[in-house]
Amino acid sequence: MDPIQYQLPNGMSVILQQDHTAPVVAVQVWVNVGSADETAAQAGLAHVHEHMLFKGTERRAVGEIAAEVEGAGGQINAWTSYDQTVYHIVIASRYAATALDVLADATLHSTFDGEELSRELEVIQEELKRGEDQPSHVLSDNLFRTAFQSHPYGLPIIGTEESVASFTREDVLNFFNTWYRPDNMTVVVVGDFDLGEMRDLIAASFGDQVNGATARHSRPVEPVQAETRVSVVYQDIEEGHMALAFHVPGLSHSDVPALELLSILLGQGDSSILFEELQRNRQLVTDTYAYLYTPREPGILDVSASFQTQDDPVDPMDVLDATLEQLFRLHHVAVSERDLRRAKVMLQSETVYRRETVQGRANRLGYFHVVAGDIAFEERFFELAAMVTPEELTRVARQYLTPENMTVAFVLPESMRGTLEDDRVVALARQEFQEIAALSQQDALIPDSHGIVIHDFPGGLRVIIQEDQTVPLVAVRAVVSGGLRLETEQTNGINNLVAELLTEGTASRSAQEIAQEIESMAGSISGFSGRNSIGLEMQVLSQEFDAAFELFADCLQNASFPEREVDRIRRELLAELAARADDLAGTAFRQLNRAIFRGHPLQYDVLGTTESINSLALDDIRDYYHETLDPSRMTIAVVGDVRAREVISAVERNLDVVSEGTSEDPDLSSLSVPQRQEIVSNRERQQAHIAMGYLTVPMDHPDRYPLEVLAAILSGQGGRLFVQLRDRQSLAYSVAAFNVQALDAGYFAAYIATSPGKQSEAIESIERELQLMRDELVSRDELERAQRYLVGSRAISMQRSTNRAAFLAFDDAYGIGYDDHYRYDDHILAVTPEEIQRVARQYLSSEHVILSIVRPSSTEGSQEASQEE
């Protein structure tokens, strides 16, 4: 149904769109204020409101907002941008009134308790430190700061340590009273609701609020940039990062459709210009992309790349030179009609994919209303994009992609300090621009009760189909049981390597042809591997299914592993391994895996090691592929807008369905419960990352369900760990609990990132919460909140055809039963407080915990610990 739009008497805008496909509703409140509306002294105040509006109102105490939403099976969160602050809930439609009441209460009646504000400002300081430890965040901050020297888009949305530390309750209240006014807010609701009832609910929730003084948006204008700007930052990192920014108009400008298509052609997809030239052909970079950032006011076209700086390092100037060569060529070499059509299909497909969830549609309605002032803007935008010609792309490239309009930012390892001078960068840009200019002159299938059709071929291949004509998309997933659990120390990483190479060339197609074909159909295709499996996945518009499945089958059974592509992927994996040293949370969990699964293949890293990846010969890779991706052991799940008979016919035409395989799953020895152990790695960063793990049960064990509920009780914004460690003790920005599942065994984990001086307190606090789970029965209300959250989250995720295909394929391949996920709700809702206590006592013993810690070496008061590599 088309959206409707109206205003309440107090000036609040309302946008409603009904969709009865699933019993889900998205409720959002868009506040027309962002960080770009702040003064210098207010830097970060909009973001503080994002945190504080869930911290208590006149009717709800701290923690009750998240608990009430999660207790109804919903998800609540918020985000802050330069132009708006958004508060949003996705929830079962029967609880839509709860969502409206909660968001109205939070956005109109927050109390901003002084003590809560002090604690939350500490949490934001931790968030700031986390950003300082992430090279991508540092790169983005410096790019925007250098590109925007007058306009507030150059200031960090989150603020600075100094500004955040200076905020008082009076500052927060003044900002709130200025901007959080009905005539400066928009309510968006999309999903399963009755229109009349929803109007009444919105009027009751928001209609009584009156306006104060008129809020005014007054922002300085960014002057036209006249010369190349440069920013270089050095950090303790393993990989180099580069970003270029070119000033472009705001969203409503007539050049934006052409610029959007230009960004897609440059850096989106494996057939994009930058991927083909810099990553695949020249192998200068390990990652590259381009995107257009068009907020309300003039934005940027961002072109970014990552590259190796350690073993066989790449010169940053070579990366810049190669990137500029491709950008400036667009001034003189017209884009082909075929490539332009591909970009248009990719752009148009975004609207289709967004329509799959209610929250996706709500996001777009709110965005176009607040930023463009018109919810119909997107439709007109795509009409203009459809008319863009190659000549228009050349025009906008010449107008905006110039050295004078360019900002260059690098984040490089400390070892490269002093090697990159601003003048060299400026001179290179001018030289490349001139050189390019000079060169240019020269049968019935019966479904089950869930609408699922099963077709078993004689050789053992099973195909599972679920028709769904709601959205014109089809998701396909082929799975073979195996993955990491089939690997040894010598072959570690082979599954991931094979999976990466499935789409990098077949007997009849090159990697480039595969990428161009799938993107011309507005689809995606990629290999995957993990602890338990390996396979291939695809999503495509349903009108392209026949051609897409032929491509899918070709990659699945005819992968040729060209030596050039093998070498490139191997190089990229080695670079990824090196770069992951910068991911401190990941490092903590990899240490945890090695200790908790010692003696079992699950101890290894899915990516492998430098030694194992380098030692895998081409013949080893090909042999493993032929032995493992065996149709006799394979399950293929297809979900979406396609007929079961068409799927069966496509499989018969394109796959060897009569293959009789001989490979079997290994008989792996059982794991023994480890004794308490502490493993420490030192990295000179702002935070200590702590992962605590306990060995548990295989994924087919019935105790997985009480363990999942236990994790939900501890996690989430209303969970015990969040409330105790973040809200009350201000120990961290990030704290969570997980129940990790695998075929042979799983583990239960808690994670926190905190200041090094708070490490001991954080560990003690987590262990204290786990001890309470062992000592006391959880309340019925707390249990039911967690159960509703798990069931509601699963329902929300099942909107996507890709997720449904994954559940069907994985559960069947693992021997659990293809329809096991349909019984998930019953299993979760049957868990009792006594079962929660039993599994906590049985598995979460302090005598058997593995403590994995990554922290600065200067941490004081820490226990002496073993170093394990």
JSON list of C-alpha atoms in Angstrom, two decimals, residues 493-502 569-570 606-607 621:
[
{"chain": "A", "resi": 493, "resn": "GLY", "atom": "CA", "xyz": [42.41, -22.44, 5.88]},
{"chain": "A", "resi": 494, "resn": "ILE", "atom": "CA", "xyz": [41.79, -24.64, 2.84]},
{"chain": "A", "resi": 495, "resn": "ASN", "atom": "CA", "xyz": [37.99, -24.45, 3.16]},
{"chain": "A", "resi": 496, "resn": "ASN", "atom": "CA", "xyz": [38.04, -20.67, 3.26]},
{"chain": "A", "resi": 497, "resn": "LEU", "atom": "CA", "xyz": [40.48, -20.54, 0.34]},
{"chain": "A", "resi": 498, "resn": "VAL", "atom": "CA", "xyz": [38.33, -22.88, -1.76]},
{"chain": "A", "resi": 499, "resn": "ALA", "atom": "CA", "xyz": [35.19, -20.90, -0.88]},
{"chain": "A", "resi": 500, "resn": "GLU", "atom": "CA", "xyz": [36.81, -17.60, -1.88]},
{"chain": "A", "resi": 501, "resn": "LEU", "atom": "CA", "xyz": [37.85, -19.11, -5.23]},
{"chain": "A", "resi": 502, "resn": "LEU", "atom": "CA", "xyz": [34.53, -20.67, -6.25]},
{"chain": "A", "resi": 569, "resn": "ILE", "atom": "CA", "xyz": [43.31, -14.51, -3.14]},
{"chain": "A", "resi": 570, "resn": "ARG", "atom": "CA", "xyz": [46.17, -16.09, -1.20]},
{"chain": "A", "resi": 606, "resn": "VAL", "atom": "CA", "xyz": [38.83, -20.31, 9.79]},
{"chain": "A", "resi": 607, "resn": "LEU", "atom": "CA", "xyz": [41.20, -18.11, 7.75]},
{"chain": "A", "resi": 621, "resn": "ILE", "atom": "CA", "xyz": [43.25, -26.98, -3.42]}
]
